[in-house]
PDB file of C-alpha atoms in Angstrom:
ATOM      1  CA  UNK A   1      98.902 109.447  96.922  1.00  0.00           C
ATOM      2  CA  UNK A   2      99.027 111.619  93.523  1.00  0.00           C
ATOM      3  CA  UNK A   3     102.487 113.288  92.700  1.00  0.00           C
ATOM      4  CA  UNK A   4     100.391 116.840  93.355  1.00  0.00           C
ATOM      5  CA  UNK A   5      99.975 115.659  96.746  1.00  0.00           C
ATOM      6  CA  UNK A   6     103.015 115.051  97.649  1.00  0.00           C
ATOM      7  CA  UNK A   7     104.305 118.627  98.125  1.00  0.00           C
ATOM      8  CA  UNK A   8     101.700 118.644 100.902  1.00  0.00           C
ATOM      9  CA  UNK A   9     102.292 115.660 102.746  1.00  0.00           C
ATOM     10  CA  UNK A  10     104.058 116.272 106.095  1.00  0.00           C
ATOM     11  CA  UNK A  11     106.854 114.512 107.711  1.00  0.00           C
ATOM     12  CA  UNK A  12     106.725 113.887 112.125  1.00  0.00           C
ATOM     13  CA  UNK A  13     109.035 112.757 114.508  1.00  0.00           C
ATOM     14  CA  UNK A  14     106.488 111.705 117.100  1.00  0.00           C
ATOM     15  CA  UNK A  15     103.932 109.161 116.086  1.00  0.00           C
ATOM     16  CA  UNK A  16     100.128 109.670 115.463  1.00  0.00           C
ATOM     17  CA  UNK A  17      97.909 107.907 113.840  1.00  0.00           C
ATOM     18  CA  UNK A  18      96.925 111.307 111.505  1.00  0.00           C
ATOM     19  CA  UNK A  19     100.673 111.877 110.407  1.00  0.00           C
ATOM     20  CA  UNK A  20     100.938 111.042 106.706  1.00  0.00           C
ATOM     21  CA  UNK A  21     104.686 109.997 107.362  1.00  0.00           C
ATOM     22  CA  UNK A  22     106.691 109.431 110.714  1.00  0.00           C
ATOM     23  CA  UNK A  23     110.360 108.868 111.130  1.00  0.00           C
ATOM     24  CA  UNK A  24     111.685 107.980 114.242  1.00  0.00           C
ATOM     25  CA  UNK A  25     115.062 107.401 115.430  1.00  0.00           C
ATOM     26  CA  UNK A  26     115.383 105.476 118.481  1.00  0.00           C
ATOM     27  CA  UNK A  27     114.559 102.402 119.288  1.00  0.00           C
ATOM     28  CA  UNK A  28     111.772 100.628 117.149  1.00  0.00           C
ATOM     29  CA  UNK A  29     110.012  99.124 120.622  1.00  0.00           C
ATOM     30  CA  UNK A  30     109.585 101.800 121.818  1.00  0.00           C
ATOM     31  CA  UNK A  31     107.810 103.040 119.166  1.00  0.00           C
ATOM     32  CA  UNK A  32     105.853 100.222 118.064  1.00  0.00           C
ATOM     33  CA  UNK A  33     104.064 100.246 121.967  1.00  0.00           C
ATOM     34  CA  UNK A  34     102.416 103.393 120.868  1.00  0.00           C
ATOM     35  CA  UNK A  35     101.053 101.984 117.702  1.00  0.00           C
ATOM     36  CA  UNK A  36      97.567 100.623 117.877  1.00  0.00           C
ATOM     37  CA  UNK A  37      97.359  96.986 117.325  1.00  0.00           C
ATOM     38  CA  UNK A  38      96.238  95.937 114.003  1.00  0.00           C
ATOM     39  CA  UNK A  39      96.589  99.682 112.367  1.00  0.00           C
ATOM     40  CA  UNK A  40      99.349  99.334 109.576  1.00  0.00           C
ATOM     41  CA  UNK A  41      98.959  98.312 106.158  1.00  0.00           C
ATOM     42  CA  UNK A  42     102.587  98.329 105.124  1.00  0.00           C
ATOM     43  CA  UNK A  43     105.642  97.905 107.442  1.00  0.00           C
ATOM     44  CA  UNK A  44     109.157  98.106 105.095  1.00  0.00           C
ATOM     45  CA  UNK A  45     112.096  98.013 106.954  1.00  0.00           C
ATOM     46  CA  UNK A  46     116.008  97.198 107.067  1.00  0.00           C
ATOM     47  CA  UNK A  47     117.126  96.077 110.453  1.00  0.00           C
ATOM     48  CA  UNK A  48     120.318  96.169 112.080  1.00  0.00           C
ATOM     49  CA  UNK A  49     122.137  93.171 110.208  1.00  0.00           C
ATOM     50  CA  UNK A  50     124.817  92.304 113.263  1.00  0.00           C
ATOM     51  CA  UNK A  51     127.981  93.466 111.352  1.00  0.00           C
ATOM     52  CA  UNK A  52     129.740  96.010 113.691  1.00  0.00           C
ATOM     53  CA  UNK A  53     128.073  99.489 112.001  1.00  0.00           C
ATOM     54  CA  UNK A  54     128.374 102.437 114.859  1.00  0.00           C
ATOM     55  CA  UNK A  55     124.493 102.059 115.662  1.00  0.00           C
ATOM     56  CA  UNK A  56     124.713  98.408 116.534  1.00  0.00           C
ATOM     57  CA  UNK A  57     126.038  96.620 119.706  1.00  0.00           C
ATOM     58  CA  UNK A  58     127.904  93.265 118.804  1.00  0.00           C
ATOM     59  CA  UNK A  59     125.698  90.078 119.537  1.00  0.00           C
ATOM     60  CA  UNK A  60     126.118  86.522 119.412  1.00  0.00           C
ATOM     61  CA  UNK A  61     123.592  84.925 116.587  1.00  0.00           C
ATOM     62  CA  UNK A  62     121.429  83.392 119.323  1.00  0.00           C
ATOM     63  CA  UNK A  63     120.569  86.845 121.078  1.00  0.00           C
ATOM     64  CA  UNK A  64     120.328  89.006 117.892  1.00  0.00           C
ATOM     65  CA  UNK A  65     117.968  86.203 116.623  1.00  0.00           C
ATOM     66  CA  UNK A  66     115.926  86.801 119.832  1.00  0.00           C
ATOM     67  CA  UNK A  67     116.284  90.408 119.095  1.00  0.00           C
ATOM     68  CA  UNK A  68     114.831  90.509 116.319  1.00  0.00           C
ATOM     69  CA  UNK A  69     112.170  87.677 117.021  1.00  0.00           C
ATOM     70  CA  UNK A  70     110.944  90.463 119.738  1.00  0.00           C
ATOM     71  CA  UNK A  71     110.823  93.156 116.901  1.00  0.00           C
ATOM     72  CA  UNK A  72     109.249  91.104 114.434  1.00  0.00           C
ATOM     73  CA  UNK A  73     106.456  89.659 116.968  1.00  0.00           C
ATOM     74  CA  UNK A  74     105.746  93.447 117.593  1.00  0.00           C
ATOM     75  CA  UNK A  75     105.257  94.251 114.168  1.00  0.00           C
ATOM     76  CA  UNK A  76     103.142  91.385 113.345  1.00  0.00           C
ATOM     77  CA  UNK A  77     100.665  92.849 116.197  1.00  0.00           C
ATOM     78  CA  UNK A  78     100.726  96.070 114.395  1.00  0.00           C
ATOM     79  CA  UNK A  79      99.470  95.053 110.775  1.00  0.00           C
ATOM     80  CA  UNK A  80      95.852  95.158 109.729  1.00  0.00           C
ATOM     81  CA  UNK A  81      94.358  91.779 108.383  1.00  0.00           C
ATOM     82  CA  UNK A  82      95.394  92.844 104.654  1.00  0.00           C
ATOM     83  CA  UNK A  83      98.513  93.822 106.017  1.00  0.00           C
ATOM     84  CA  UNK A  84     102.087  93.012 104.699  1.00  0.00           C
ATOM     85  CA  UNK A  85     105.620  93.271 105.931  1.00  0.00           C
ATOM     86  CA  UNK A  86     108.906  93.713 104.048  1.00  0.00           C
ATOM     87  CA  UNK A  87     111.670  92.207 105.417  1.00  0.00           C
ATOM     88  CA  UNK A  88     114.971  93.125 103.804  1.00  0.00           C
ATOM     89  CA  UNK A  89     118.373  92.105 105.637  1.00  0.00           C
ATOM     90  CA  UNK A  90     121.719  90.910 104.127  1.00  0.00           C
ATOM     91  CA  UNK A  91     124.042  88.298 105.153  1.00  0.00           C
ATOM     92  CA  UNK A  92     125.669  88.293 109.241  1.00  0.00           C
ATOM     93  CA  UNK A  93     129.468  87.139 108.971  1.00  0.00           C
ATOM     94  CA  UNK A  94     130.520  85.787 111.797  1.00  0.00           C
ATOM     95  CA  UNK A  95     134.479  85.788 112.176  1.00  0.00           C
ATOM     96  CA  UNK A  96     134.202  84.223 115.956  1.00  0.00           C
ATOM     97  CA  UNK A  97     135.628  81.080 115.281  1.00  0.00           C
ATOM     98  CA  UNK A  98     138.849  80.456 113.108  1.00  0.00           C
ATOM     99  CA  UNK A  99     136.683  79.700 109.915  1.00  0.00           C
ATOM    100  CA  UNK A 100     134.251  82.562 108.797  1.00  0.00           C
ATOM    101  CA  UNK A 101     130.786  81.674 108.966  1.00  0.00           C
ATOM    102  CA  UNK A 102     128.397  83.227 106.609  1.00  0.00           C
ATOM    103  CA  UNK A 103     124.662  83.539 107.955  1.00  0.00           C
ATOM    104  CA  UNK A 104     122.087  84.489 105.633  1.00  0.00           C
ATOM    105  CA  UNK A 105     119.578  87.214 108.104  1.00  0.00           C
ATOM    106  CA  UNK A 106     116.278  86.234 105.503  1.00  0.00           C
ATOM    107  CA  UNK A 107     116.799  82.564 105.966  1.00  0.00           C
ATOM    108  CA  UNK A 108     117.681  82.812 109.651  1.00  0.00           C
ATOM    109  CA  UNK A 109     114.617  84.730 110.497  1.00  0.00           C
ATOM    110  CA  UNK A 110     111.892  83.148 108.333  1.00  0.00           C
ATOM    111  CA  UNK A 111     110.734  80.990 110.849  1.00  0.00           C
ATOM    112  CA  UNK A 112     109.947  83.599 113.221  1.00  0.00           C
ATOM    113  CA  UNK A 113     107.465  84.843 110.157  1.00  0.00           C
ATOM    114  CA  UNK A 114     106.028  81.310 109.575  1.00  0.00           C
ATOM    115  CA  UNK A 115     105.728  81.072 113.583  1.00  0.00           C
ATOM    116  CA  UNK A 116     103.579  84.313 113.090  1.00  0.00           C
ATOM    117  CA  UNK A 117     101.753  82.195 110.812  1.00  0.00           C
ATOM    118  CA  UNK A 118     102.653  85.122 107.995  1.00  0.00           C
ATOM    119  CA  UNK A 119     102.980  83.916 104.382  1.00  0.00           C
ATOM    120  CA  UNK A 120     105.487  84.827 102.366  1.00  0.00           C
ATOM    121  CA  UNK A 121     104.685  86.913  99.134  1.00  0.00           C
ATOM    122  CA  UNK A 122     108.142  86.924  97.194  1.00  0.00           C
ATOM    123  CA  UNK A 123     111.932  86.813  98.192  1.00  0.00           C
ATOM    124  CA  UNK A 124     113.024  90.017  96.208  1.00  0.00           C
ATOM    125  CA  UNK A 125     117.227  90.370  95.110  1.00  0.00           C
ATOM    126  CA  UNK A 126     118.294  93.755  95.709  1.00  0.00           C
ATOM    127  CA  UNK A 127     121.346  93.995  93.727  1.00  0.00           C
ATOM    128  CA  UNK A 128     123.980  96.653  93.900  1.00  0.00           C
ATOM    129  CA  UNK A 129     127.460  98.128  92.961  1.00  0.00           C
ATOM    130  CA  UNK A 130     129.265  99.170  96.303  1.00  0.00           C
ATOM    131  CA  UNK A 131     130.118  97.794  99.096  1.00  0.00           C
ATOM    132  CA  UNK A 132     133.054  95.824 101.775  1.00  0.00           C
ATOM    133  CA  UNK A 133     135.208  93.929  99.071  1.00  0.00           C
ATOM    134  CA  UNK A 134     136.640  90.749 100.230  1.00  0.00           C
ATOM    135  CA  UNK A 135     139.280  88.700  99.123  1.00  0.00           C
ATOM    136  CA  UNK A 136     138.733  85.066  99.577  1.00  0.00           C
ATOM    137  CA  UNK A 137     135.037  85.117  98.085  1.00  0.00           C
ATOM    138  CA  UNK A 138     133.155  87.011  95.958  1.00  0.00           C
ATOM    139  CA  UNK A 139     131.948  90.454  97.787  1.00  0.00           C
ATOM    140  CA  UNK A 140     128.501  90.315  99.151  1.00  0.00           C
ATOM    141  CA  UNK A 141     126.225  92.676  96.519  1.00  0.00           C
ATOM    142  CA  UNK A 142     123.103  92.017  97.288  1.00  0.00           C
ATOM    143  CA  UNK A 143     120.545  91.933 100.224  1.00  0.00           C
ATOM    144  CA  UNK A 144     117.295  90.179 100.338  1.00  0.00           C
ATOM    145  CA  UNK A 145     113.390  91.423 100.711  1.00  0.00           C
ATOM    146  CA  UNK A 146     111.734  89.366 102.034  1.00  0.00           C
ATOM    147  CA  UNK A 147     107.852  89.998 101.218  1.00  0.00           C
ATOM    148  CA  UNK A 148     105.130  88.314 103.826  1.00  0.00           C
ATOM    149  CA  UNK A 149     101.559  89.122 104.392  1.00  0.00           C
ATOM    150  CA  UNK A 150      98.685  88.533 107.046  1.00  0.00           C
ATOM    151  CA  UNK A 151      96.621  86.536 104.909  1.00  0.00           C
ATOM    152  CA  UNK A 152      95.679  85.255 101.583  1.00  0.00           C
ATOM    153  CA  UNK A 153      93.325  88.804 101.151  1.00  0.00           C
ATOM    154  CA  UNK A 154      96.352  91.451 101.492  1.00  0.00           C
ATOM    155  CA  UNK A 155      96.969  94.819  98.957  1.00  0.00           C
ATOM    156  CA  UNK A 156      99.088  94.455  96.178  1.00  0.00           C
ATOM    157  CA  UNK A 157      98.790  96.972  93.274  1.00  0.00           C
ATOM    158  CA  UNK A 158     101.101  95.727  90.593  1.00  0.00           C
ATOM    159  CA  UNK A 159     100.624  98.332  87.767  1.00  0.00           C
ATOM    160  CA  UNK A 160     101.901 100.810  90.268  1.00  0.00           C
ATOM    161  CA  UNK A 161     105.315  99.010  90.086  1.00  0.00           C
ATOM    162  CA  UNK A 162     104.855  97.134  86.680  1.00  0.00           C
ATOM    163  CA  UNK A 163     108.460  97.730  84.365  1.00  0.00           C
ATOM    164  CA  UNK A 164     107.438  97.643  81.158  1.00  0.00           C
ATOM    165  CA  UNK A 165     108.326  94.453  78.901  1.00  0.00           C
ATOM    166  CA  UNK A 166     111.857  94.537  77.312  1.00  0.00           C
ATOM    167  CA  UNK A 167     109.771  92.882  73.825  1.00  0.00           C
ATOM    168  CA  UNK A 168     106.443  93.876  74.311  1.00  0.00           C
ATOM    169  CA  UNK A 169     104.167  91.642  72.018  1.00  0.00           C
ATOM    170  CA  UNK A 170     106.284  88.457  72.772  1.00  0.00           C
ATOM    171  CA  UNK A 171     103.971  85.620  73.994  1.00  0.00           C
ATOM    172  CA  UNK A 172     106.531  82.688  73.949  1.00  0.00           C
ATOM    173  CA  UNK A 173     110.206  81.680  73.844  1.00  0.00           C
ATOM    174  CA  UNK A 174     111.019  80.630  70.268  1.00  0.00           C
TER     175      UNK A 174
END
């Protein structure tokens, strides 16, 4: 999409396969049952992550794992061949027994991917400078992406998110 284009794109609440853009709010299943199968090239998203936030109702690990197994399966029906999924979650803390647990979401839910026989693409850091401080560990700055795609012949245009090099011309460590 060209920058000029984007003061014409238009944004929908209600899904149709001729919207440029939807956003929804509700539940995802709901949505994804109107979605053709094998339709979307890109699906990006940022779960609930388990941790008590107004939007989310509390769940042991077992059922939000199943919860999110459901989601995921959903999605994986919804991408095109070339398709690919971003994944990003955080970590899940869970404070139910007398020592805190600390569940990272990306390594908990990989194997639904691999199940989905999806391969995974990259495991991107997303590092920032807010956030719940803690005292008895360092706080948790940072949530994972995880990147997976349908097959080995997916879309990736790098030069559209290429940062240049920080010594452009260097070919080597010295």
């Amino acid at each position: 999409m060209k920058k000029t284009d984007l003061n014409k794109t238009k944004i929908y609440k209600r899904f149709s396969v001729e919207n440029d853009i939807t956003i929804y709010k509700g539940d995802c299943r709901n949505l994804l049952k109107q979605i053709p199968d094998e339709s979307i090239q890109l699906i990006i998203t940022s779960p609930p992550y388990n941790i008590g936030k107004e939007y989310e109702k509390p769940m042991s690990v077992d059922e939000y794992y199943e919860f999110q197994k459901e989601i995921i399966d959903l999605c994986v029906i919804k991408l095109k061949p070339t398709g690919s999924i971003c994944w990003e979650v955080g970590n899940y803390i869970d404070k139910s027994s007398k020592k805190t647990k600390i569940i990272p979401l990306d390594i908990l839910l990989h194997p639904i991917f691999v199940k989905n026989n999806l391969h995974m693409r990259n495991r991107i850091i997303w590092h920032f400078g807010h956030g719940l401080h803690t005292q008895n560990r360092f706080s948790g700055r940072y949530e994972t992406i995880n990147w997976y795609s349908k097959t080995d012949d997916y879309i990736f245009n790098l030069d559209n998110v290429r940062v240049p090099q920080k010594y452009p011309g260097k070919k080597h460590f010295k």
